[in-house]
Amino acid sequence: MVRLRASMSARASAIETMIDRLLPRVEGGEARLIDAMRYATLGGGKRLRGYLVAEVASLFKTGAEAADRVAASVEMLHAYSLVHDDLPAMDDDDLRRGQPSTHRKFDEATAILAGDALQTMSFDILANPLTHASAEVRINLVRALADASGAAGMVGGQMIDMEGEGRALSLEEVARLHALKTGCLIRYAAEAGAILGQANDDVRRRISAYGRDLGAAFQIADDVLDATASAEELGKTAGKDEAAGKSTYVALLGVEGAAREARRVAEQAESHIDIFGPEADRLRDLVHYVVERRN
Amino acid sequence: MVRLRASMSARASAIETMIDRLLPRVEGGEARLIDAMRYATLGGGKRLRGYLVAEVASLFKTGAEAADRVAASVEMLHAYSLVHDDLPAMDDDDLRRGQPSTHRKFDEATAILAGDALQTMSFDILANPLTHASAEVRINLVRALADASGAAGMVGGQMIDMEGEGRALSLEEVARLHALKTGCLIRYAAEAGAILGQANDDVRRRISAYGRDLGAAFQIADDVLDATASAEELGKTAGKDEAAGKSTYVALLGVEGAAREARRVAEQAESHIDIFGPEADRLRDLVHYVVERRN
């Protein structure tokens, strides 16, 4: 796990540097927009999604520049979703990673626009020839990201989440909600590494299944964390799910039951990558990390 | 002009049908999201951007299916920008084409998410192989749309617009604001037709310049309309620019001066496509249409 943390931290730095390069400060009326985009994307986070892209890509010996660009792209997409999720009309969250959320630091209009532009930029980066990959690979990345993040993916999940507030959801409904809301993008991150590496269909399917189950385990563990960790540990408001009357794994299975379910799904994630040798050990460690983390 | 109106109206129907096909109703928690996306995109508008895509593409004898898909994509991108623009934190507009704006018909959270998902979908459509074009052509469309609509294009322009409210802008600043805010996407629409048609660089540059000037003429004419037309004619609140203390062409040049400037820029637009024969006559008519329309 120490090995994993060092590897994640090194990759997070590389992604940070890449985002900084892709989003240089500008002068003029749009300076505030770029500042908000930088605020929302730089300086923090575990970069789980970016790490996944890069680690999977490294299985296929993909160039680091391409992997870092695709990693920066998915982190921008993720950041856009957080900026919009935190808005007053949505989750109305004042804190994000222990700092004022983007609309609190700037203002609502700027946060809406910064989120919009971050989404655009995440597609722009994938499509750009500077992401050293063939047009075919780049178009496949764009398609996979759009599938994962649009109405049939992340945003669809956010809608279901809003619709479900205050209503008791079944375990099946909660699982579907999370599969869409957070699972799709985590699955995409793993898959993006395989697309970049031009993995064959069978390998791509395995990596995708690994990402899907890793994402599910991550979310179940997140529910457990929300119920058990302090705001200080989380860097965001704790116990929010219960306060919002949201159906969670913890509400349905209890803290112990949810923790057990997280471990079960995590083991399942690991099983999908058993065709790989020790070069996939960090992906295996990552499975344990997502269920054992405290923030 | 009668000929043009018939052509625009036929194309608008084809685009409407395509959007309806691309955005089928669904059941479940995400039904509300899809309904809002349909509400924001179907049933109205001149479809200027979609028409441009299709008319330019037809110069190169591109298949109708591909052109209609790219046209639907740009209309979705445009619709997303209107949905977010109308939000309370932005322009706070209750009306759009004479109907309640999306956040009034649904709610703010749904409008934010519907806009987000429409943006994603516009990229998704371009990238999809069903848009009968090579991976190279599709990736060029994605890149061109991202350039036109992101922080260095439309969204950047919206930010400058918000920043400029209540401050007197120079003619140069107003021109730059509009070139970004509305011009980039109109220019893109023309260029997308040329990309789809695999036009050579020189032709693509001419079409792009035509689109840029057409967009500028459109916006200057829009300022004139806002100052002179009724809410009934506009289908939206009239006189809003002045009320918001926005710097407009009319504020800087007067109604007559702005109308003259619109005609000058329109003529310039026409000059860029003088290499084409009568097959471009509708694109010429379009130039006159944008400066003479009353809504």
Coordinates of C-alpha atoms in Angstrom, one line a residue:
Chain A
M1 CA 0.0 0.0 0.0
V2 CA 2.9 2.3 0.7
R3 CA 4.2 1.5 -2.8
L4 CA 0.7 2.3 -4.2
R5 CA 0.5 5.6 -2.4
A6 CA 3.9 6.7 -3.7
S7 CA 2.9 5.7 -7.2
M8 CA -0.4 7.6 -6.9
S9 CA 1.2 10.6 -5.5
A10 CA 3.9 10.7 -8.3
R11 CA 1.2 10.3 -10.9
A12 CA -1.0 13.0 -9.3
S13 CA 1.9 15.4 -9.6
A14 CA 2.4 14.6 -13.3
I15 CA -1.4 15.1 -13.9
E16 CA -1.3 18.4 -12.0
T17 CA 1.6 19.6 -14.1
M18 CA -0.3 18.6 -17.3
I19 CA -3.5 20.4 -16.3
D20 CA -1.4 23.5 -15.5
R21 CA 0.1 23.3 -18.9
L22 CA -3.2 22.7 -20.7
L23 CA -4.9 25.6 -18.8
P24 CA -2.5 28.5 -18.8
R25 CA -3.6 31.8 -17.2
V26 CA -4.9 34.5 -19.7
E27 CA -5.5 38.2 -19.6
G28 CA -8.8 40.0 -20.4
G29 CA -12.4 39.3 -19.7
E30 CA -12.1 35.6 -19.8
A31 CA -9.3 35.6 -17.2
R32 CA -11.9 34.9 -14.5
L33 CA -13.2 31.9 -16.4
I34 CA -9.8 30.4 -16.7
D35 CA -9.0 31.1 -13.0
A36 CA -12.2 29.3 -12.0
M37 CA -11.3 26.4 -14.2
R38 CA -7.9 26.2 -12.7
Y39 CA -9.3 26.5 -9.2
A40 CA -11.7 23.6 -9.8
T41 CA -9.1 21.3 -11.3
L42 CA -5.7 22.1 -9.7
G43 CA -4.4 21.6 -6.2
G44 CA -5.9 18.4 -5.0
G45 CA -7.6 15.2 -5.1
K46 CA -6.4 11.7 -5.2
R47 CA -6.7 11.7 -9.1
L48 CA -8.1 8.2 -8.9
R49 CA -9.5 8.5 -12.4
G50 CA -6.3 9.9 -13.9
Y51 CA -4.3 7.3 -12.1
L52 CA -6.4 4.5 -13.5
V53 CA -5.9 5.8 -17.1
A54 CA -2.2 6.0 -16.7
E55 CA -1.7 2.7 -14.8
V56 CA -3.8 0.7 -17.3
A57 CA -2.1 2.5 -20.2
S58 CA 1.3 1.5 -18.8
L59 CA 0.3 -2.2 -19.1
F60 CA 0.5 -1.6 -22.8
K61 CA 3.6 0.5 -22.7
T62 CA 1.8 3.6 -24.0
G63 CA 3.8 6.9 -24.1
A64 CA 3.6 8.9 -20.9
E65 CA 2.6 12.1 -22.7
A66 CA -0.5 10.6 -24.2
A67 CA -1.5 8.9 -21.0
D68 CA -1.0 12.1 -18.9
R69 CA -3.1 14.0 -21.4
V70 CA -6.0 11.5 -21.3
A71 CA -5.6 11.4 -17.5
A72 CA -5.9 15.3 -17.4
S73 CA -8.9 15.1 -19.6
V74 CA -10.8 12.7 -17.3
E75 CA -9.9 14.7 -14.3
M76 CA -11.3 17.9 -16.0
L77 CA -14.5 16.0 -16.8
H78 CA -14.7 14.9 -13.2
A79 CA -14.0 18.4 -11.9
Y80 CA -16.8 19.8 -14.2
S81 CA -19.3 17.4 -12.6
L82 CA -18.2 18.4 -9.1
V83 CA -18.5 22.1 -9.9
H84 CA -22.0 21.7 -11.2
D85 CA -23.0 19.2 -8.5
D86 CA -22.0 21.7 -5.8
L87 CA -24.2 24.5 -7.2
P88 CA -27.0 25.8 -4.9
A89 CA -29.7 24.3 -7.3
M90 CA -28.0 20.9 -7.0
D91 CA -26.3 19.6 -3.8
D92 CA -25.7 23.1 -2.5
D93 CA -22.3 22.3 -1.1
D94 CA -20.0 25.1 0.3
L95 CA -17.0 22.9 0.7
R96 CA -15.0 20.7 -1.6
R97 CA -11.7 19.1 -0.5
G98 CA -11.8 21.4 2.6
Q99 CA -11.9 24.5 0.4
P100 CA -14.8 26.8 -0.7
S101 CA -16.5 25.2 -3.7
T102 CA -16.1 27.0 -7.0
H103 CA -19.4 29.0 -6.9
R104 CA -18.5 30.1 -3.3
K105 CA -15.0 31.1 -4.3
F106 CA -16.2 32.9 -7.5
D107 CA -19.9 33.1 -8.1
E108 CA -22.6 30.9 -9.6
A109 CA -22.5 32.2 -13.1
T110 CA -18.7 31.7 -13.3
A111 CA -19.1 28.2 -11.8
I112 CA -21.7 27.2 -14.4
L113 CA -19.5 28.5 -17.2
A114 CA -16.3 27.0 -15.8
G115 CA -18.0 23.6 -15.6
D116 CA -19.2 24.0 -19.1
A117 CA -15.8 24.9 -20.4
L118 CA -14.1 22.1 -18.5
Q119 CA -16.4 19.6 -20.1
T120 CA -15.6 21.0 -23.6
M121 CA -11.9 20.9 -22.8
S122 CA -11.9 17.3 -21.7
F123 CA -13.2 16.4 -25.2
D124 CA -10.8 18.8 -26.9
I125 CA -7.8 17.2 -25.3
L126 CA -8.8 13.8 -26.4
A127 CA -9.4 14.9 -30.0
N128 CA -6.2 16.9 -30.3
P129 CA -3.3 15.3 -32.3
L130 CA -1.0 16.3 -29.5
T131 CA -2.6 13.3 -27.7
H132 CA -0.2 11.1 -29.6
A133 CA -2.6 8.5 -30.9
S134 CA -4.3 7.7 -34.3
A135 CA -7.5 9.5 -35.3
E136 CA -9.2 6.1 -34.7
V137 CA -7.9 5.8 -31.2
R138 CA -8.8 9.4 -30.4
I139 CA -12.3 9.1 -31.8
N140 CA -12.8 6.0 -29.7
L141 CA -11.7 7.9 -26.6
V142 CA -14.2 10.7 -27.4
R143 CA -17.0 8.2 -27.9
A144 CA -16.2 6.3 -24.7
L145 CA -16.1 9.5 -22.6
A146 CA -19.3 10.8 -24.1
D147 CA -21.0 7.5 -23.3
A148 CA -19.7 7.4 -19.8
S149 CA -20.5 11.0 -18.9
G150 CA -23.8 11.9 -20.7
A151 CA -27.5 11.3 -20.2
A152 CA -27.0 7.5 -20.3
G153 CA -24.0 7.8 -17.8
M154 CA -22.9 10.2 -15.2
V155 CA -25.4 13.0 -15.8
G156 CA -28.2 10.5 -16.1
G157 CA -27.1 9.2 -12.7
Q158 CA -27.1 12.6 -11.2
M159 CA -30.7 13.1 -12.4
I160 CA -31.8 9.8 -10.9
D161 CA -30.1 10.9 -7.7
M162 CA -32.0 14.1 -7.5
E163 CA -35.3 12.4 -8.4
G164 CA -34.7 9.7 -5.7
E165 CA -34.1 12.2 -2.8
G166 CA -36.6 11.6 0.0
R167 CA -37.8 8.4 -1.6
A168 CA -36.7 4.9 -0.4
L169 CA -34.8 3.2 -3.2
S170 CA -34.2 -0.5 -3.4
L171 CA -30.7 -2.0 -3.4
E172 CA -31.0 -2.6 -7.1
E173 CA -32.0 1.1 -7.7
V174 CA -29.1 2.3 -5.5
A175 CA -26.7 0.1 -7.4
R176 CA -27.9 1.4 -10.8
L177 CA -27.8 5.0 -9.6
H178 CA -24.2 4.7 -8.5
A179 CA -23.2 2.6 -11.5
L180 CA -24.3 5.6 -13.6
K181 CA -23.4 8.5 -11.4
T182 CA -19.8 7.6 -10.4
G183 CA -19.3 4.1 -11.8
C184 CA -19.4 5.0 -15.5
L185 CA -16.6 7.5 -15.3
I186 CA -14.3 5.3 -13.3
R187 CA -15.0 2.4 -15.7
Y188 CA -14.2 4.8 -18.6
A189 CA -10.9 5.8 -17.0
A190 CA -9.8 2.2 -16.9
E191 CA -11.1 1.6 -20.4
A192 CA -9.4 4.7 -21.7
G193 CA -6.0 3.2 -20.8
A194 CA -6.9 0.1 -22.8
I195 CA -8.1 2.1 -25.8
L196 CA -4.9 4.1 -25.7
G197 CA -3.0 0.9 -25.5
Q198 CA -5.0 -0.6 -28.4
A199 CA -5.8 -3.6 -26.4
N200 CA -7.8 -6.3 -28.2
D201 CA -11.6 -6.7 -27.5
D202 CA -11.2 -9.4 -24.9
V203 CA -8.6 -7.5 -22.9
R204 CA -10.6 -4.2 -23.2
R205 CA -13.7 -6.0 -21.9
R206 CA -11.8 -7.3 -18.9
I207 CA -10.3 -3.9 -18.1
S208 CA -13.7 -2.4 -18.4
A209 CA -15.2 -5.0 -16.0
Y210 CA -12.4 -4.3 -13.6
G211 CA -13.1 -0.6 -13.8
R212 CA -16.9 -1.1 -13.4
D213 CA -16.4 -3.2 -10.2
L214 CA -13.7 -0.9 -8.9
G215 CA -16.1 2.0 -9.3
A216 CA -18.9 0.1 -7.5
A217 CA -16.6 -0.8 -4.6
F218 CA -15.4 2.8 -4.4
Q219 CA -18.9 4.1 -4.2
I220 CA -20.1 1.6 -1.5
A221 CA -17.0 2.5 0.5
D222 CA -17.8 6.2 0.0
D223 CA -21.3 5.6 1.6
V224 CA -19.6 3.9 4.5
L225 CA -17.1 6.8 4.8
D226 CA -19.9 9.4 4.7
A227 CA -21.6 7.6 7.6
T228 CA -18.5 7.1 9.7
A229 CA -15.8 9.7 8.9
S230 CA -15.6 13.2 10.2
A231 CA -15.8 16.3 8.0
E232 CA -12.1 16.9 8.7
E233 CA -11.2 13.5 7.3
L234 CA -13.4 13.9 4.3
G235 CA -12.6 17.6 3.5
K236 CA -16.3 18.0 2.9
T237 CA -19.5 18.0 4.9
A238 CA -20.0 14.6 6.5
G239 CA -23.3 12.7 7.1
K240 CA -24.9 14.6 4.1
D241 CA -26.5 11.6 2.6
E242 CA -28.5 10.8 5.7
A243 CA -29.5 14.5 6.1
A244 CA -30.6 14.7 2.5
G245 CA -32.8 11.6 3.0
K246 CA -30.8 9.8 0.3
S247 CA -30.9 6.0 0.0
T248 CA -27.5 4.6 0.5
Y249 CA -25.8 1.2 0.8
V250 CA -25.4 2.0 4.5
A251 CA -29.1 2.8 4.9
L252 CA -30.0 -0.5 3.2
L253 CA -27.3 -2.8 4.5
G254 CA -26.0 -1.1 7.7
V255 CA -22.4 0.0 8.1
E256 CA -21.0 -3.5 8.5
G257 CA -23.1 -5.0 5.7
A258 CA -22.0 -2.2 3.3
A259 CA -18.4 -2.6 4.2
R260 CA -18.7 -6.3 3.6
E261 CA -20.3 -5.7 0.2
A262 CA -17.6 -3.2 -0.7
R263 CA -15.0 -6.0 -0.1
R264 CA -17.0 -8.5 -2.1
V265 CA -17.2 -6.3 -5.1
A266 CA -13.6 -5.3 -4.7
E267 CA -12.5 -9.0 -4.9
Q268 CA -14.7 -9.4 -8.0
A269 CA -12.9 -6.4 -9.6
E270 CA -9.5 -8.1 -8.9
S271 CA -10.7 -11.3 -10.6
H272 CA -11.2 -9.6 -13.9
I273 CA -7.5 -8.8 -14.2
D274 CA -6.1 -12.2 -13.2
I275 CA -4.8 -12.7 -16.8
F276 CA -2.1 -10.1 -16.1
G277 CA 1.1 -10.8 -14.2
P278 CA 2.9 -8.7 -11.6
E279 CA 2.8 -5.7 -13.9
A280 CA -0.9 -5.3 -12.8
D281 CA -0.1 -5.4 -9.1
R282 CA -0.7 -1.7 -8.6
L283 CA -4.2 -2.1 -10.1
R284 CA -4.7 -4.9 -7.6
D285 CA -3.4 -2.7 -4.7
L286 CA -5.8 0.0 -5.9
V287 CA -8.8 -2.3 -5.3
H288 CA -7.8 -2.6 -1.7
Y289 CA -7.0 1.1 -1.4
V290 CA -10.5 2.2 -2.5
V291 CA -12.2 0.1 0.2
E292 CA -9.7 0.9 3.0
R293 CA -9.2 4.7 2.5
R294 CA -10.4 7.1 5.1
N295 CA -10.9 10.1 2.8
Chain B
M1 CA -36.1 35.2 -50.1
V2 CA -39.3 33.1 -50.4
R3 CA -37.1 30.4 -51.9
L4 CA -34.7 30.7 -48.9
R5 CA -37.5 30.5 -46.4
A6 CA -38.9 27.4 -48.0
S7 CA -35.5 25.8 -48.0
M8 CA -34.8 26.8 -44.4
S9 CA -38.2 25.5 -43.3
A10 CA -37.7 22.1 -45.0
R11 CA -34.3 21.8 -43.5
A12 CA -35.6 22.7 -40.0
S13 CA -38.1 19.9 -40.3
A14 CA -35.4 17.4 -41.2
I15 CA -33.3 18.5 -38.3
E16 CA -36.3 18.3 -36.0
T17 CA -36.9 14.7 -37.1
M18 CA -33.2 13.9 -36.6
I19 CA -33.1 15.4 -33.0
D20 CA -36.3 13.4 -32.2
R21 CA -34.6 10.2 -33.4
L22 CA -31.4 10.9 -31.5
L23 CA -33.2 11.7 -28.3
P24 CA -35.9 9.1 -27.8
R25 CA -38.0 9.2 -24.7
V26 CA -37.0 6.8 -21.9
E27 CA -38.6 5.4 -18.8
G28 CA -37.2 5.6 -15.2
G29 CA -35.4 8.2 -13.2
E30 CA -33.7 9.8 -16.1
A31 CA -37.0 10.3 -18.0
R32 CA -37.1 13.9 -16.7
L33 CA -33.6 14.6 -18.0
I34 CA -34.5 13.4 -21.5
D35 CA -37.8 15.3 -21.4
A36 CA -35.9 18.5 -20.5
M37 CA -33.4 17.9 -23.3
R38 CA -36.2 17.4 -25.8
Y39 CA -38.0 20.4 -24.5
A40 CA -34.9 22.5 -25.0
T41 CA -34.1 21.3 -28.5
L42 CA -37.3 20.4 -30.2
G43 CA -40.2 22.5 -31.5
G44 CA -38.7 25.6 -32.7
G45 CA -36.1 28.0 -33.9
K46 CA -34.9 28.9 -37.3
R47 CA -32.1 26.3 -37.1
L48 CA -29.7 28.8 -38.6
R49 CA -26.7 26.8 -37.5
G50 CA -28.0 23.5 -38.7
Y51 CA -29.1 25.0 -41.9
L52 CA -25.6 26.4 -42.5
V53 CA -24.0 23.0 -41.9
A54 CA -26.4 21.3 -44.4
E55 CA -26.2 24.0 -47.0
V56 CA -22.4 24.2 -47.0
A57 CA -22.2 20.4 -47.0
S58 CA -24.5 20.2 -50.0
L59 CA -22.0 22.3 -52.0
F60 CA -19.7 19.2 -51.7
K61 CA -22.5 16.7 -52.3
T62 CA -22.2 15.2 -48.9
G63 CA -24.8 12.6 -47.9
A64 CA -27.9 14.0 -46.3
E65 CA -27.8 11.7 -43.2
A66 CA -24.3 12.8 -42.2
A67 CA -25.2 16.5 -42.8
D68 CA -28.4 16.2 -40.7
R69 CA -26.6 14.5 -37.9
V70 CA -23.9 17.2 -37.8
A71 CA -26.7 19.8 -38.0
A72 CA -28.6 18.2 -35.1
S73 CA -25.3 18.2 -33.1
V74 CA -24.7 21.9 -33.5
E75 CA -28.3 22.7 -32.7
M76 CA -27.9 20.7 -29.5
L77 CA -24.8 22.6 -28.6
H78 CA -26.6 25.8 -29.3
A79 CA -29.6 24.7 -27.2
Y80 CA -27.3 23.8 -24.2
S81 CA -25.8 27.3 -24.3
L82 CA -29.3 28.8 -24.3
V83 CA -30.5 26.6 -21.4
H84 CA -27.5 27.6 -19.2
D85 CA -27.7 31.3 -20.4
D86 CA -31.3 31.6 -19.3
L87 CA -30.5 30.3 -15.7
P88 CA -31.3 32.7 -12.8
A89 CA -27.5 33.0 -12.0
M90 CA -26.9 34.0 -15.6
D91 CA -29.3 36.1 -17.7
D92 CA -32.3 35.0 -15.6
D93 CA -34.7 34.7 -18.5
D94 CA -38.2 33.3 -18.1
L95 CA -39.0 33.1 -21.8
R96 CA -37.4 31.5 -24.8
R97 CA -39.1 31.5 -28.2
G98 CA -42.3 32.6 -26.5
Q99 CA -42.3 29.6 -24.1
P100 CA -41.1 29.1 -20.5
S101 CA -37.3 28.7 -20.5
T102 CA -36.2 25.2 -19.5
H103 CA -35.5 25.9 -15.8
R104 CA -39.0 27.5 -15.6
K105 CA -40.7 24.6 -17.3
F106 CA -38.7 22.0 -15.2
D107 CA -36.4 23.3 -12.4
E108 CA -32.9 24.7 -12.1
A109 CA -31.2 21.4 -11.4
T110 CA -32.8 19.7 -14.3
A111 CA -31.9 22.6 -16.6
I112 CA -28.3 22.5 -15.5
L113 CA -28.1 18.8 -16.1
A114 CA -30.0 18.9 -19.4
G115 CA -27.6 21.5 -20.7
D116 CA -24.6 19.4 -19.6
A117 CA -26.0 16.3 -21.3
L118 CA -26.8 18.2 -24.5
Q119 CA -23.2 19.4 -24.7
T120 CA -22.0 15.8 -24.3
M121 CA -24.5 14.6 -26.8
S122 CA -23.4 17.1 -29.4
F123 CA -19.8 15.6 -29.3
D124 CA -21.2 12.1 -29.1
I125 CA -23.1 12.5 -32.4
L126 CA -20.0 13.9 -34.2
A127 CA -17.8 11.0 -33.0
N128 CA -20.3 8.2 -33.8
P129 CA -19.6 6.2 -36.9
L130 CA -23.3 6.6 -37.8
T131 CA -22.2 10.1 -38.8
H132 CA -21.0 8.6 -42.1
A133 CA -17.5 10.0 -42.3
S134 CA -14.0 8.8 -41.7
A135 CA -12.4 8.8 -38.2
E136 CA -10.2 11.7 -39.5
V137 CA -13.2 13.8 -40.6
R138 CA -15.1 13.0 -37.3
I139 CA -12.1 13.9 -35.1
N140 CA -11.8 17.2 -37.1
L141 CA -15.4 18.0 -36.4
V142 CA -15.0 17.3 -32.7
R143 CA -11.9 19.5 -32.6
A144 CA -13.6 22.4 -34.5
L145 CA -16.7 22.2 -32.2
A146 CA -14.6 22.2 -29.1
D147 CA -12.6 25.2 -30.3
A148 CA -15.7 27.1 -31.2
S149 CA -17.7 26.4 -28.0
G150 CA -15.2 26.3 -25.2
A151 CA -13.2 28.8 -23.1
A152 CA -11.6 30.3 -26.2
G153 CA -14.9 30.5 -28.0
M154 CA -18.6 30.7 -27.0
V155 CA -18.2 30.1 -23.2
G156 CA -15.3 32.6 -23.1
G157 CA -17.6 35.1 -24.8
Q158 CA -20.4 34.5 -22.3
M159 CA -17.9 35.1 -19.5
I160 CA -16.7 38.4 -21.1
D161 CA -20.4 39.4 -21.5
M162 CA -21.1 38.8 -17.8
E163 CA -17.9 40.7 -16.8
G164 CA -18.7 43.6 -19.1
E165 CA -22.2 44.2 -17.7
G166 CA -22.6 47.7 -16.5
R167 CA -19.3 48.8 -17.9
A168 CA -18.9 50.7 -21.2
L169 CA -17.2 48.6 -23.8
S170 CA -15.4 50.0 -26.8
L171 CA -16.6 49.0 -30.3
E172 CA -13.6 46.7 -30.6
E173 CA -14.5 45.0 -27.3
V174 CA -18.1 44.5 -28.3
A175 CA -17.0 43.0 -31.6
R176 CA -14.6 40.6 -29.9
L177 CA -17.3 39.6 -27.3
H178 CA -19.8 38.8 -30.1
A179 CA -17.2 37.1 -32.2
L180 CA -16.7 34.7 -29.4
K181 CA -20.1 34.5 -27.8
T182 CA -22.2 33.9 -31.0
G183 CA -19.8 34.2 -33.9
C184 CA -17.6 31.2 -33.2
L185 CA -20.5 28.7 -33.3
I186 CA -22.0 30.2 -36.5
R187 CA -18.5 30.1 -38.1
Y188 CA -18.1 26.5 -36.9
A189 CA -21.5 25.5 -38.5
A190 CA -20.3 26.7 -41.9
E191 CA -16.9 25.2 -41.4
A192 CA -18.4 21.9 -40.3
G193 CA -20.1 21.6 -43.7
A194 CA -16.7 22.1 -45.3
I195 CA -15.0 19.6 -43.0
L196 CA -17.7 17.0 -43.8
G197 CA -17.3 17.8 -47.5
Q198 CA -13.5 17.4 -47.2
A199 CA -13.0 20.8 -48.8
N200 CA -9.4 21.7 -49.4
D201 CA -7.7 24.2 -47.1
D202 CA -8.3 27.3 -49.3
V203 CA -12.0 26.5 -49.6
R204 CA -12.3 25.7 -45.9
R205 CA -10.8 29.1 -45.1
R206 CA -13.2 30.9 -47.4
I207 CA -16.2 29.1 -45.9
S208 CA -14.9 29.8 -42.4
A209 CA -14.5 33.5 -43.2
Y210 CA -18.0 33.5 -44.7
G211 CA -19.4 32.0 -41.5
R212 CA -17.4 34.4 -39.3
D213 CA -18.8 37.5 -41.1
L214 CA -22.3 36.0 -41.4
G215 CA -22.2 35.5 -37.6
A216 CA -21.0 39.1 -37.0
A217 CA -23.8 40.5 -39.3
F218 CA -26.3 38.3 -37.4
Q219 CA -25.3 39.6 -34.1
I220 CA -25.3 43.3 -35.1
A221 CA -28.7 42.7 -36.6
D222 CA -29.7 41.1 -33.3
D223 CA -28.7 44.2 -31.4
V224 CA -30.8 46.3 -33.8
L225 CA -33.8 43.9 -33.3
D226 CA -33.5 43.9 -29.5
A227 CA -33.7 47.7 -29.6
T228 CA -36.5 48.0 -32.2
A229 CA -38.7 44.8 -32.2
S230 CA -41.5 43.9 -29.7
A231 CA -41.4 41.0 -27.3
E232 CA -44.1 39.4 -29.4
E233 CA -42.0 39.6 -32.6
L234 CA -38.9 38.3 -30.7
G235 CA -40.6 35.6 -28.7
K236 CA -38.4 36.7 -25.8
T237 CA -38.1 39.8 -23.6
A238 CA -37.3 42.8 -25.7
G239 CA -35.0 45.8 -24.7
K240 CA -33.1 43.5 -22.4
D241 CA -29.7 44.6 -23.4
E242 CA -30.4 48.2 -22.5
A243 CA -32.0 47.3 -19.3
A244 CA -29.0 45.1 -18.3
G245 CA -26.7 48.0 -19.1
K246 CA -25.0 46.0 -21.8
S247 CA -22.8 47.6 -24.4
T248 CA -24.2 46.9 -27.8
Y249 CA -23.7 48.0 -31.3
V250 CA -26.8 50.1 -31.0
A251 CA -25.5 51.8 -27.9
L252 CA -22.3 52.6 -29.7
L253 CA -23.5 53.3 -33.3
G254 CA -27.2 54.1 -32.9
V255 CA -29.9 52.1 -34.6
E256 CA -29.2 53.4 -38.1
G257 CA -25.4 53.1 -37.7
A258 CA -25.7 49.6 -36.4
A259 CA -28.1 48.6 -39.3
R260 CA -25.6 50.0 -41.8
E261 CA -22.7 48.2 -40.1
A262 CA -24.7 44.9 -40.3
R263 CA -25.2 45.4 -44.1
R264 CA -21.5 46.2 -44.6
V265 CA -20.4 43.0 -42.8
A266 CA -23.0 41.0 -44.6
E267 CA -21.6 42.2 -48.0
Q268 CA -18.2 41.2 -46.8
A269 CA -19.5 37.7 -45.9
E270 CA -20.9 37.3 -49.4
S271 CA -17.5 38.3 -51.0
H272 CA -15.8 35.2 -49.4
I273 CA -17.9 32.8 -51.4
D274 CA -17.6 34.5 -54.8
I275 CA -15.6 31.5 -56.1
F276 CA -18.8 29.5 -56.0
G277 CA -21.5 29.5 -58.8
P278 CA -25.3 29.5 -58.4
E279 CA -25.1 26.4 -56.2
A280 CA -24.2 28.9 -53.4
D281 CA -27.1 31.2 -54.0
R282 CA -28.9 30.1 -50.9
L283 CA -25.8 30.9 -48.8
R284 CA -25.9 34.4 -50.4
D285 CA -29.6 34.8 -49.7
L286 CA -28.9 33.8 -46.1
V287 CA -26.7 36.8 -45.7
H288 CA -29.5 39.1 -46.6
Y289 CA -31.9 37.1 -44.5
V290 CA -29.9 37.5 -41.3
V291 CA -29.8 41.3 -41.6
E292 CA -33.4 41.7 -42.7
R293 CA -35.2 39.3 -40.3
R294 CA -37.7 40.6 -37.7
N295 CA -37.2 37.8 -35.2

